[in-house]
mmCIF file of C-alpha atoms in Angstrom:
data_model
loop_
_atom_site.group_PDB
_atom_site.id
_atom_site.type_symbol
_atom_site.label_atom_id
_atom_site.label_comp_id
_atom_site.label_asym_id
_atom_site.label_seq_id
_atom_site.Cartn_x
_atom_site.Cartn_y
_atom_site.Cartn_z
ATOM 1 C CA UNK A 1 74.055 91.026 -68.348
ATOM 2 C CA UNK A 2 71.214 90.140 -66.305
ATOM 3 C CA UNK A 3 67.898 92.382 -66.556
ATOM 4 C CA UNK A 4 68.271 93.785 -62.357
ATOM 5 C CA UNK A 5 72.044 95.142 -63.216
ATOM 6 C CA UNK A 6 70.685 96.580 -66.463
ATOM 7 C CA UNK A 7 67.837 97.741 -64.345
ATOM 8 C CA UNK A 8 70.251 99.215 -61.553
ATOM 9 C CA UNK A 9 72.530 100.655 -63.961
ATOM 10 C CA UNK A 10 69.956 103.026 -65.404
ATOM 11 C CA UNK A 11 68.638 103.738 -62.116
ATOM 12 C CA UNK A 12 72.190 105.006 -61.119
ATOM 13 C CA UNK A 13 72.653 106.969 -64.052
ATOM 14 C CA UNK A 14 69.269 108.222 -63.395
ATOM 15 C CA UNK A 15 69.755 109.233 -59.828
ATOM 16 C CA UNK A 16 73.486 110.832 -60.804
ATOM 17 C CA UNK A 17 71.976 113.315 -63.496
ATOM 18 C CA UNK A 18 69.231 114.711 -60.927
ATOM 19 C CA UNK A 19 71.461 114.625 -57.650
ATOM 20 C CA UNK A 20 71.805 117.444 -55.815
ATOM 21 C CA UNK A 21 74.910 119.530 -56.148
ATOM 22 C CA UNK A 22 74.866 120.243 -52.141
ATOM 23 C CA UNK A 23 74.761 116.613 -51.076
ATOM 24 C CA UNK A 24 78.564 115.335 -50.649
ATOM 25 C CA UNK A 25 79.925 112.140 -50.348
ATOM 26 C CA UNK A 26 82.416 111.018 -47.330
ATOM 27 C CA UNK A 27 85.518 109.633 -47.725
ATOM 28 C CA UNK A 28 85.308 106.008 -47.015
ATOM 29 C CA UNK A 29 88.868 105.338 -46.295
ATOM 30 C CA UNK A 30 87.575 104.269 -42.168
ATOM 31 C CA UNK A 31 85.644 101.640 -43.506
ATOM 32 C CA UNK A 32 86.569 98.991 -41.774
ATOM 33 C CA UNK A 33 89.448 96.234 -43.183
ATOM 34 C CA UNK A 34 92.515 94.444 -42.290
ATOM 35 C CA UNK A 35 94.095 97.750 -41.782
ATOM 36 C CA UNK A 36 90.989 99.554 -39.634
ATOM 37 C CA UNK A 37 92.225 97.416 -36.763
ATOM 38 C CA UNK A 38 94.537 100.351 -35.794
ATOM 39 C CA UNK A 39 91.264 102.306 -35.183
ATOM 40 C CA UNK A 40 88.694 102.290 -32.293
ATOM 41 C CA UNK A 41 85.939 103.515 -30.813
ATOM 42 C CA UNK A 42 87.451 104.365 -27.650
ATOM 43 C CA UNK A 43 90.915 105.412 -27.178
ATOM 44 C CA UNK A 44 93.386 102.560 -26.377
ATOM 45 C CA UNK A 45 94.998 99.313 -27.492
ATOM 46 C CA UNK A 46 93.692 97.176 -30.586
ATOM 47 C CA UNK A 47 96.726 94.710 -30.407
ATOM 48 C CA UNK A 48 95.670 91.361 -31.547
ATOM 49 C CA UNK A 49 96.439 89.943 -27.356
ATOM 50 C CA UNK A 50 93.717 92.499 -25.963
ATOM 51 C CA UNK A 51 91.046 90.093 -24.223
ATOM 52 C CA UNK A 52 87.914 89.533 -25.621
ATOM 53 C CA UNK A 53 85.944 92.166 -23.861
ATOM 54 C CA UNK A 54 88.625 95.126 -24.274
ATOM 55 C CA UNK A 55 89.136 93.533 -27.865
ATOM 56 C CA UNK A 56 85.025 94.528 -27.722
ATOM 57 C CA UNK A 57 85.217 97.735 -26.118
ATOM 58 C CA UNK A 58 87.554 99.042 -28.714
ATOM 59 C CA UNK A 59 86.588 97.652 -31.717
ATOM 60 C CA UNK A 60 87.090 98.962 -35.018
ATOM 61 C CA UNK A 61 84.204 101.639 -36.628
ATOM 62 C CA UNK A 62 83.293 102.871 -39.896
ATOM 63 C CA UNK A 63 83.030 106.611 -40.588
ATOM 64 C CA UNK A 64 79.052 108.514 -41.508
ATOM 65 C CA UNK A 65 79.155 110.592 -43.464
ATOM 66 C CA UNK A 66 79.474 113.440 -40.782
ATOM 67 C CA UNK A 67 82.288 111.666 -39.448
ATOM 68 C CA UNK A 68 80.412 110.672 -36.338
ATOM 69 C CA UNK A 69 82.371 106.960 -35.855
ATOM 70 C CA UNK A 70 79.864 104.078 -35.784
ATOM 71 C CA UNK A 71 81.038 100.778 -34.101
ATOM 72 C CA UNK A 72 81.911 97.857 -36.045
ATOM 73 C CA UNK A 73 79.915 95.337 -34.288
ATOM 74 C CA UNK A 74 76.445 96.109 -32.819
ATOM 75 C CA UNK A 75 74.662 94.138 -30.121
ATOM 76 C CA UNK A 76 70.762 93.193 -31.970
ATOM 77 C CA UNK A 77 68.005 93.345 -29.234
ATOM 78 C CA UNK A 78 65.091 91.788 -31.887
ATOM 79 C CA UNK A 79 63.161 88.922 -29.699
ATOM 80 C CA UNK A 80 65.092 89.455 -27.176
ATOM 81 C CA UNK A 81 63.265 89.450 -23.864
ATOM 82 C CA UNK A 82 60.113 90.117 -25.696
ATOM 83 C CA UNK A 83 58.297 88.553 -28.998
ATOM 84 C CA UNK A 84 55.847 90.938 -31.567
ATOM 85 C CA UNK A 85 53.163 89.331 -31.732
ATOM 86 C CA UNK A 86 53.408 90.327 -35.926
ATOM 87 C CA UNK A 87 56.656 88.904 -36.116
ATOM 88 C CA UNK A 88 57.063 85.686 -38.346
ATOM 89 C CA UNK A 89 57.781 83.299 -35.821
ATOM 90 C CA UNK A 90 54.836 84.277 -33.768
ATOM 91 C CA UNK A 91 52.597 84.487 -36.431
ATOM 92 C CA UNK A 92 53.817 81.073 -37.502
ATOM 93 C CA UNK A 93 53.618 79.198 -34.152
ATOM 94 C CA UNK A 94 51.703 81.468 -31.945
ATOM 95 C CA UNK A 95 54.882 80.882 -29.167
ATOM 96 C CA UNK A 96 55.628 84.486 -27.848
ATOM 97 C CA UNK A 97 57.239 82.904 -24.605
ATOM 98 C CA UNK A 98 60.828 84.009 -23.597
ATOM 99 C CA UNK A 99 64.112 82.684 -22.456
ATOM 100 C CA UNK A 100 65.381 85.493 -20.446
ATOM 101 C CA UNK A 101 64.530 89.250 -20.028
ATOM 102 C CA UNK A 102 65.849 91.856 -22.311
ATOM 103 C CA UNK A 103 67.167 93.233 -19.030
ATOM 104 C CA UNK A 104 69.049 90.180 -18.330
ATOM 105 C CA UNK A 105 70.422 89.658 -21.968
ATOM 106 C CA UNK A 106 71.621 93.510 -22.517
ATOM 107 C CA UNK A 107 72.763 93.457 -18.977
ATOM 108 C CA UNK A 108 74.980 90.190 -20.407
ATOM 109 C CA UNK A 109 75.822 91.949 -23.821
ATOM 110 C CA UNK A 110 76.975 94.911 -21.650
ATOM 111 C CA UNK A 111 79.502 93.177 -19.540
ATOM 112 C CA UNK A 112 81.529 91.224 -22.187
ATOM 113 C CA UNK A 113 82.205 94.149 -23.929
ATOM 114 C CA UNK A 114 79.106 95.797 -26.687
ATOM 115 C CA UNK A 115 79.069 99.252 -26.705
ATOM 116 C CA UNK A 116 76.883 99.635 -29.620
ATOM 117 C CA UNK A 117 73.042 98.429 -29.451
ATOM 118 C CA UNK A 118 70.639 98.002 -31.754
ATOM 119 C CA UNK A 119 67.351 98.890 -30.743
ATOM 120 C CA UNK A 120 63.563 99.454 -31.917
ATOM 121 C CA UNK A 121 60.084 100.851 -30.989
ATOM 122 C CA UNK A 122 58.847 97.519 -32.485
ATOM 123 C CA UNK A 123 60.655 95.205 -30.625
ATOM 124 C CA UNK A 124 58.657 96.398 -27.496
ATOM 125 C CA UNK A 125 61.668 96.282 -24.966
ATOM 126 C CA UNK A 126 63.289 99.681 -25.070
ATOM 127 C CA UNK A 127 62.208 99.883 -21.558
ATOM 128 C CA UNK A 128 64.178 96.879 -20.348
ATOM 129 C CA UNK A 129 67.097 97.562 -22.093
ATOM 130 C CA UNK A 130 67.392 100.827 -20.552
ATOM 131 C CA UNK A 131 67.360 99.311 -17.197
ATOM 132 C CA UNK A 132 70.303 97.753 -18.344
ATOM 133 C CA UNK A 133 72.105 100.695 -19.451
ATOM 134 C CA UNK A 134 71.543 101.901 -16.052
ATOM 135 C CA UNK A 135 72.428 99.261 -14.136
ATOM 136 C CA UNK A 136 75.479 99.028 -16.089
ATOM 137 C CA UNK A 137 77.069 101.968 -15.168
ATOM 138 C CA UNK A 138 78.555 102.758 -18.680
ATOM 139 C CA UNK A 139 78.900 106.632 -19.098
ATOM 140 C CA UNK A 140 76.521 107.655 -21.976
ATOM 141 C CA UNK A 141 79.168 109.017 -24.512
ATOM 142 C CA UNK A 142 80.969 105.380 -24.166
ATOM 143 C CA UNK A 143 77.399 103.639 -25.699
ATOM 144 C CA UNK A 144 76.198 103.802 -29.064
ATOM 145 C CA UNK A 145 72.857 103.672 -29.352
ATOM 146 C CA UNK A 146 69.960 102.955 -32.561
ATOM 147 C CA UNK A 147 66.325 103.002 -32.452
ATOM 148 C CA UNK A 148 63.771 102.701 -35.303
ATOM 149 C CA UNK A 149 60.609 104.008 -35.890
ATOM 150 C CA UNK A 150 57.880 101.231 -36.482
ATOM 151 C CA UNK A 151 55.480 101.404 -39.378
ATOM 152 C CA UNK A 152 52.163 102.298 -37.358
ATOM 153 C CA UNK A 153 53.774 105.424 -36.255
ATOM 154 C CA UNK A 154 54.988 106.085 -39.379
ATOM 155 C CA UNK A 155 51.732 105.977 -40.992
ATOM 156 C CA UNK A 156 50.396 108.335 -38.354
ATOM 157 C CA UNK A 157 52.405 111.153 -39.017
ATOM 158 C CA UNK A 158 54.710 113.587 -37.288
ATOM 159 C CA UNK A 159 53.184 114.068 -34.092
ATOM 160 C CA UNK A 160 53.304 110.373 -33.257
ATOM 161 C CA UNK A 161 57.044 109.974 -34.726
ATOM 162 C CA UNK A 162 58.081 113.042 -32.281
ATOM 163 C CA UNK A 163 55.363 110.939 -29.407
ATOM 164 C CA UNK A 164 57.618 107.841 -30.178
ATOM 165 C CA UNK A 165 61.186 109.081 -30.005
ATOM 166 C CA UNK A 166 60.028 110.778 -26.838
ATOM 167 C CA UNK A 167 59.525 107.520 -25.634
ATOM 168 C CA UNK A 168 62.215 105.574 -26.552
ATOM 169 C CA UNK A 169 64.190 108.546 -25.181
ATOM 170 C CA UNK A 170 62.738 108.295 -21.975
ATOM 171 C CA UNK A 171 62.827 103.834 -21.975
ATOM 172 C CA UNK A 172 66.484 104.397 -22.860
ATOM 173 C CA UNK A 173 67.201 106.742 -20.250
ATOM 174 C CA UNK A 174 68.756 109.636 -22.591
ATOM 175 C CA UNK A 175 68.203 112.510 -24.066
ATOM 176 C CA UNK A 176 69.924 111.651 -27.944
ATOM 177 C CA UNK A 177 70.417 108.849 -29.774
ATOM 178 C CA UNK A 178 72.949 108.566 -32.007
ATOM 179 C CA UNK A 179 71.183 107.023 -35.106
ATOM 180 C CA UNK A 180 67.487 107.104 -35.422
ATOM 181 C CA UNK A 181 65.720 105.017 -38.872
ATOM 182 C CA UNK A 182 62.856 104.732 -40.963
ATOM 183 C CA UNK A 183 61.990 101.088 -40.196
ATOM 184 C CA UNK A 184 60.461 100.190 -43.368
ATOM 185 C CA UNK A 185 59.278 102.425 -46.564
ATOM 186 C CA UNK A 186 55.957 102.798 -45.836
ATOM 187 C CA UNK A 187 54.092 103.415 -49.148
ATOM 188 C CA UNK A 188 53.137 107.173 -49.714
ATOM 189 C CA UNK A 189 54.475 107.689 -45.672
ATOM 190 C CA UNK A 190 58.238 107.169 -45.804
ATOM 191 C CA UNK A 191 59.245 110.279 -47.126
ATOM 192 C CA UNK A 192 57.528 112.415 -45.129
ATOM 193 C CA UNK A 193 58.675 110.186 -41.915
ATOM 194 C CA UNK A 194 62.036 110.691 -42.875
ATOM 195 C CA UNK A 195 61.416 114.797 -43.258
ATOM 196 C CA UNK A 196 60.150 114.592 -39.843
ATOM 197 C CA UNK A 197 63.793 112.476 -38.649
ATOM 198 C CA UNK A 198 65.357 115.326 -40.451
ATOM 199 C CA UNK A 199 63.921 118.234 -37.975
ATOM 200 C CA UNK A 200 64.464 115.976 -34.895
ATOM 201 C CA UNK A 201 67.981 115.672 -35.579
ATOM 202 C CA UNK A 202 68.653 119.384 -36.087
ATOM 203 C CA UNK A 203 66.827 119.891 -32.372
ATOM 204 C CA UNK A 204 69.599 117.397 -31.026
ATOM 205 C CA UNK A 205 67.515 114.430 -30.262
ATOM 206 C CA UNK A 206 69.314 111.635 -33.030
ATOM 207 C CA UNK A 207 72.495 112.882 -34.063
ATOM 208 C CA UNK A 208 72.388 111.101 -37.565
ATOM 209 C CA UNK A 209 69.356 109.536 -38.926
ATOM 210 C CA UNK A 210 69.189 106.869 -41.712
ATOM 211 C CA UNK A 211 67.025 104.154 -43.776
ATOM 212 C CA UNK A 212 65.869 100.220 -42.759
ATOM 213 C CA UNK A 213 64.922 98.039 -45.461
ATOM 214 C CA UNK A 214 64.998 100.530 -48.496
ATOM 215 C CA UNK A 215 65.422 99.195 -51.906
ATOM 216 C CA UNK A 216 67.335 101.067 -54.243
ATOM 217 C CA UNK A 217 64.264 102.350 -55.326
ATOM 218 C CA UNK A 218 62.978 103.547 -52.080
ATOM 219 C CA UNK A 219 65.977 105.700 -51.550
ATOM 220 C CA UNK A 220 65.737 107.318 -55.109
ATOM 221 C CA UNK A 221 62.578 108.217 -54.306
ATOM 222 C CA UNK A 222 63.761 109.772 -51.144
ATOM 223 C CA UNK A 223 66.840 111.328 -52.095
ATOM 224 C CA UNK A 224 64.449 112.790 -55.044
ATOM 225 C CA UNK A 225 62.390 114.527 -52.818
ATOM 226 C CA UNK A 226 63.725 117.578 -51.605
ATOM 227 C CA UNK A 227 65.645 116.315 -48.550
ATOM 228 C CA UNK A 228 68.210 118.409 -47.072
ATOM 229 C CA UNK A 229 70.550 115.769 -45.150
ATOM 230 C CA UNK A 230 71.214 112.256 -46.861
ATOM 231 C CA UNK A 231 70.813 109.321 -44.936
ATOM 232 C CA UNK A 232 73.672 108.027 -42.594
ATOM 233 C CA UNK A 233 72.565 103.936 -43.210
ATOM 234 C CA UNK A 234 70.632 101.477 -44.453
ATOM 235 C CA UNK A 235 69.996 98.473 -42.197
ATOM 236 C CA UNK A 236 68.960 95.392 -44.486
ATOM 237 C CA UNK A 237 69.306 91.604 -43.912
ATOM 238 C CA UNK A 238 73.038 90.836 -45.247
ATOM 239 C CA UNK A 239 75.169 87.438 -44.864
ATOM 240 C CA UNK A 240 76.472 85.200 -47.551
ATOM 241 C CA UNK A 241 73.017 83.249 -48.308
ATOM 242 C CA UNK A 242 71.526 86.996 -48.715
ATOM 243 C CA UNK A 243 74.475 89.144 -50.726
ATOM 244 C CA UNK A 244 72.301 91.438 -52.991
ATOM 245 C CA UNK A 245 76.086 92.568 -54.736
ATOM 246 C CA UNK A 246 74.274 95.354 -56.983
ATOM 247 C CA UNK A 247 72.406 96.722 -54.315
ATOM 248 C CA UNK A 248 75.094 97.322 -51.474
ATOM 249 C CA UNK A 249 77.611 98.242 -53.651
ATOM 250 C CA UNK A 250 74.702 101.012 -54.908
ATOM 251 C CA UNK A 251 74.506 101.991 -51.209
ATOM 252 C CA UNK A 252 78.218 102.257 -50.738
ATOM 253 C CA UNK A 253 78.730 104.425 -53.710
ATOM 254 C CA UNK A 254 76.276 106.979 -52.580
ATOM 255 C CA UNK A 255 77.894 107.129 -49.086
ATOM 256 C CA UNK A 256 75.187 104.833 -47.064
ATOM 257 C CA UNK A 257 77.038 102.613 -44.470
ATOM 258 C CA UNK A 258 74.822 99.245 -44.122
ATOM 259 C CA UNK A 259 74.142 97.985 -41.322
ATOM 260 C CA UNK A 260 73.465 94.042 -41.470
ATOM 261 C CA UNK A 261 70.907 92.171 -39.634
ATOM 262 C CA UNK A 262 70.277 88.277 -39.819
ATOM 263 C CA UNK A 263 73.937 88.429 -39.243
ATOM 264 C CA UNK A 264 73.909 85.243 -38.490
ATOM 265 C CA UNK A 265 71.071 84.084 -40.159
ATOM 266 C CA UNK A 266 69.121 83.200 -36.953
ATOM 267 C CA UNK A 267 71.827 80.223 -36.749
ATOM 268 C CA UNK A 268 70.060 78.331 -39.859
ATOM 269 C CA UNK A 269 73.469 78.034 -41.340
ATOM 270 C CA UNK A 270 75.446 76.526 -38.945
ATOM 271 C CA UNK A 271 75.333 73.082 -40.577
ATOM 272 C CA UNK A 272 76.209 74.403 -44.231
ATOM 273 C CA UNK A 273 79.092 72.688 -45.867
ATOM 274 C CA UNK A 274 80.743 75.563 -46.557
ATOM 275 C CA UNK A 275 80.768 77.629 -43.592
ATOM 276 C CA UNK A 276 81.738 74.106 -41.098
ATOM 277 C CA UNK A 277 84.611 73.396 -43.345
ATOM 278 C CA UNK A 278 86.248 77.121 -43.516
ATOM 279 C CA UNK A 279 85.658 76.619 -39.747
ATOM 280 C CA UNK A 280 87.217 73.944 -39.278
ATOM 281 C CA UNK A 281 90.205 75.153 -41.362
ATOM 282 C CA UNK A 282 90.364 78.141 -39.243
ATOM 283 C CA UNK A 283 89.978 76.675 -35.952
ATOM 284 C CA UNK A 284 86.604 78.632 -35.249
ATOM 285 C CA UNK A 285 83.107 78.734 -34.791
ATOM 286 C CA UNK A 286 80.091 79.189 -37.810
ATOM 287 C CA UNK A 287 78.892 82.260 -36.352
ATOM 288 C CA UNK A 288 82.548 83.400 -36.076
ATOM 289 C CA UNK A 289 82.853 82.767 -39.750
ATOM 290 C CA UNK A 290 79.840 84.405 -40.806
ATOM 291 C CA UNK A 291 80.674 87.547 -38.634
ATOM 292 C CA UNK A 292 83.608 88.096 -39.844
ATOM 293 C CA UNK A 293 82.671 88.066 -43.183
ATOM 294 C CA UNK A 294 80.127 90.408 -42.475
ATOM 295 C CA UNK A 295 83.326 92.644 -40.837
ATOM 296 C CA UNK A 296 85.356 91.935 -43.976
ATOM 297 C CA UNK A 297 82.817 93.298 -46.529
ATOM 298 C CA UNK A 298 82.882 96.746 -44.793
ATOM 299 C CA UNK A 299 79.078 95.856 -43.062
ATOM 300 C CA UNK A 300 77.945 96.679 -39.673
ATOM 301 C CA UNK A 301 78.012 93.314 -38.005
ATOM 302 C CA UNK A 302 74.689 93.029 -35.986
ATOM 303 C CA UNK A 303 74.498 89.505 -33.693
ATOM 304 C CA UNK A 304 71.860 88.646 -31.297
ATOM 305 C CA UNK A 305 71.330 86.020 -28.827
ATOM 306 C CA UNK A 306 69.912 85.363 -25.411
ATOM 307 C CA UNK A 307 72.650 83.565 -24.076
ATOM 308 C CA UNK A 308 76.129 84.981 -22.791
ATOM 309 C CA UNK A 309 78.156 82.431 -23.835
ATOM 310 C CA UNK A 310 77.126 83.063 -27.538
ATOM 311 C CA UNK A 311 77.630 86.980 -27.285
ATOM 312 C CA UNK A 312 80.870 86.421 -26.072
ATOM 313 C CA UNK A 313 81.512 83.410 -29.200
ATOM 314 C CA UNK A 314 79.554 85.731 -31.456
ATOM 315 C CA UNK A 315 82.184 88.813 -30.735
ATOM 316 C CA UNK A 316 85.154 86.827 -31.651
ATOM 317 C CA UNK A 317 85.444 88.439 -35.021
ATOM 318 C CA UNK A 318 88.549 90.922 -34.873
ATOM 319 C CA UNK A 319 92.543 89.836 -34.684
ATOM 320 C CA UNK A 320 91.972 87.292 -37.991
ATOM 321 C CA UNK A 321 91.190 87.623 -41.279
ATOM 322 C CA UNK A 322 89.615 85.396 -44.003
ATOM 323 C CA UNK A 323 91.372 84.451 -47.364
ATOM 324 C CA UNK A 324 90.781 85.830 -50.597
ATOM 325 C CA UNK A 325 89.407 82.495 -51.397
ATOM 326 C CA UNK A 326 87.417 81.981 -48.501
ATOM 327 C CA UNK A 327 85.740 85.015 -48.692
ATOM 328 C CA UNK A 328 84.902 84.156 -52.425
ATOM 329 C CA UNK A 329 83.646 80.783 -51.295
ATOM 330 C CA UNK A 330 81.462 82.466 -48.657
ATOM 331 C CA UNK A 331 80.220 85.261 -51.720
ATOM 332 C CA UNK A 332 78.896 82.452 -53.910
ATOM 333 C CA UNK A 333 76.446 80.989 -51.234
ATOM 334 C CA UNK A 334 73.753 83.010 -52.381
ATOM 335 C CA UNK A 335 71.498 81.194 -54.434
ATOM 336 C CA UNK A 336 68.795 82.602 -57.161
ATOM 337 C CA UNK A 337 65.802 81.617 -54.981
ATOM 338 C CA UNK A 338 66.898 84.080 -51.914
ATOM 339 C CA UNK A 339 66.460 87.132 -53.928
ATOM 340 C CA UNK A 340 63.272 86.124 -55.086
ATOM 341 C CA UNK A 341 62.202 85.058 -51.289
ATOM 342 C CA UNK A 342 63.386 88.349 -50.651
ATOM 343 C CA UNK A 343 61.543 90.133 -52.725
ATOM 344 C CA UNK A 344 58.190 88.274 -51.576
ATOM 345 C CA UNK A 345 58.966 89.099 -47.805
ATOM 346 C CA UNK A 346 60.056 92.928 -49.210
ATOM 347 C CA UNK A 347 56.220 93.162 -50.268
ATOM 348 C CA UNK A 348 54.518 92.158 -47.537
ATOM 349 C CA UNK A 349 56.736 93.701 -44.925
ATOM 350 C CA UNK A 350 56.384 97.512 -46.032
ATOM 351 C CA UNK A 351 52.494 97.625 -45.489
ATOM 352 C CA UNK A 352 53.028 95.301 -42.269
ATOM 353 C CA UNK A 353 50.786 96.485 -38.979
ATOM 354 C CA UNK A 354 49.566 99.611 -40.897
ATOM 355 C CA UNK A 355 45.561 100.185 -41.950
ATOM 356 C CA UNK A 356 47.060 98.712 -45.338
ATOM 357 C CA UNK A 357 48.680 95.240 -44.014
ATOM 358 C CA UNK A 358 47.856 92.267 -46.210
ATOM 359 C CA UNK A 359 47.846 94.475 -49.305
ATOM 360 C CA UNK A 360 49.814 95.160 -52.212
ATOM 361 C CA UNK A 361 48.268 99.578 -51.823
ATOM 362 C CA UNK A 362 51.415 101.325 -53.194
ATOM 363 C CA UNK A 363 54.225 98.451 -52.506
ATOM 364 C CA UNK A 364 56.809 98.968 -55.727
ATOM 365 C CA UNK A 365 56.357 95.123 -57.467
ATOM 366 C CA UNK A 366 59.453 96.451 -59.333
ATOM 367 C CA UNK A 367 62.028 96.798 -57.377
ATOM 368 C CA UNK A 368 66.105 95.456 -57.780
ATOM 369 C CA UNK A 369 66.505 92.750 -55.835
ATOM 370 C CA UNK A 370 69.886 91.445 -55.935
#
């Protein structure tokens, strides 16, 4: 047995001796599967002829844990339209030049059939993709919409997380959204963050609220602290080079649906052996591969791309199903190195852009990372 499920194992039995008798658990019978293709997120057909945008519009969801129904596929917005200038690529070439607007892209995204968008104060385009929204002319209650607080703000305090969701409100054109995260655990910062997510959701402004890159660790040390309402998700990087087994299944025991970004992993796996010949025998793309894999596994399938033609490629996911074996094939792509990469980018990432960046101050060096 290796030392990180040893590790995990007595965190779990940890966590279940000190958990809280008034937290529950929801049912996870909606997660999504071969047979969640009789549910949708709007009312109406999910036969396997709908075209691809209705097929889209009514895709399947997974259930919160309030019930509230999340969409199985959610359109990413990271780099799209606009670069950080702290995000790897920049800081490794220095290009921060665009293809297309985030306008342009969301307005794209929108017409082909996402309902569900994935958002962020850090990828500095709220504004543009609520000029989409408008344009669109897609009642409110028919979108879903996330947002995440960045760590800057979270360092800050309350007064600039309430400043913030203000203004994401106001970028987004709405009044709610209907998930609002904790971008990264923010040493000594986090939990208090998350306290303040907690008051902004009872005055109706995000009607769930939920994690980003939290290690089981992180969310012990959350759920350990006195908060009254669990989180909803946990959005982490998850496809089969990245398949940290102990730790999702840790997060789907206690009720956390994950959300998975790097989907797709930015494309870099197009070429792999694997993935092209499961394609092949399927008669689809590598990005339709990897996203439904992502759909199979129960995850919150999270694409991104700048071009239309890809969104639309990239949405092809629902109506087919992978094998037993190909899914198993797909599981054992993850390789010893990743979780050690990931734990290196883990570390640097939580203190990222806050008075702390470029140090180790308070990052767990101890953490389970597969």
């Amino acid at each position: 047995e290796s030392q990180g499920t040893m590790r995990l194992a007595a965190l779990t039995t940890l966590l279940a001796t000190r958990a809280a008798s008034s937290f529950s658990t929801p049912s996870f019978t909606s997660l999504v599967s071969a047979s969640a293709s009789t549910r949708s997120f709007r009312s109406g057909s999910s036969s396997l002829n709908m075209s691809d945008k209705e097929a889209l519009i009514n895709c399947p969801t997974i259930s919160l844990r309030d019930g509230t129904e999340h969409p199985a596929i959610s359109f990413g917005t990271y780099k799209v339209g606009f670069i950080p200038s702290s995000a790897s690529s920049a800081v490794a070439t220095g290009a921060t030049e665009v293809q297309r607007t985030a306008e342009e892209c969301v307005s794209d995204a929108l017409s082909v059939g996402y309902r569900s968008l994935e958002c962020a104060e850090f990828y500095g385009n709220e504004a543009q993709v609520g000029m989409a929204i408008a344009k669109s002319g897609i009642p409110r209650e028919e979108l879903f919409l996330c947002s995440k607080v960045w760590t800057t703000t979270i360092e800050k305090g309350e007064d600039a997380i309430r400043a913030q969701l203000d203004k994401t409100l106001a970028d987004l054109g709405t009044d709610y959204v209907d998930l609002y995260l904790v971008h990264w655990p923010v040493p000594g910062k986090h939990v208090e963050a998350y306290k303040t997510l907690e008051k902004l959701r009872k005055e109706g402004k995000c009607k769930n609220i939920g994690l980003s890159n939290y290690a089981v660790e992180d969310y012990i040390e959350l759920k350990e602290s006195g908060i009254e309402i669990l989180p909803a998700v946990n959005q982490i990087e998850i496809n089969p080079f990245l398949h940290r087994k102990n730790t999702l299944d840790f997060f789907t025991k206690e009720g956390v649906v994950l959300q998975s970004y790097r989907s797709l992993r930015d494309g870099k796996a197009f070429g792999d052996e694997t993935v092209v010949k499961i394609a092949n025998a399927k008669g689809k793309t590598p990005a339709q591969i990897l996203g439904r894999w992502c759909v199979q596994k129960n995850y919150v399938y999270m694409p991104k791309s700048v071009k239309k033609e890809r969104m639309i490629e990239n949405g092809k996911v629902f109506g087919w199903e992978l094998s037993a074996e190909e899914m198993a094939e797909l599981d054992s792509l993850t390789k010893p190195e990743a979780f050690t990469a990931f734990e290196e980018l883990y570390r640097k990432c939580v203190n990222r852009d806050t008075s702390k960046d470029g140090t180790m101050d308070g990052v767990k060096m101890s953490i389970t990372n597969d």
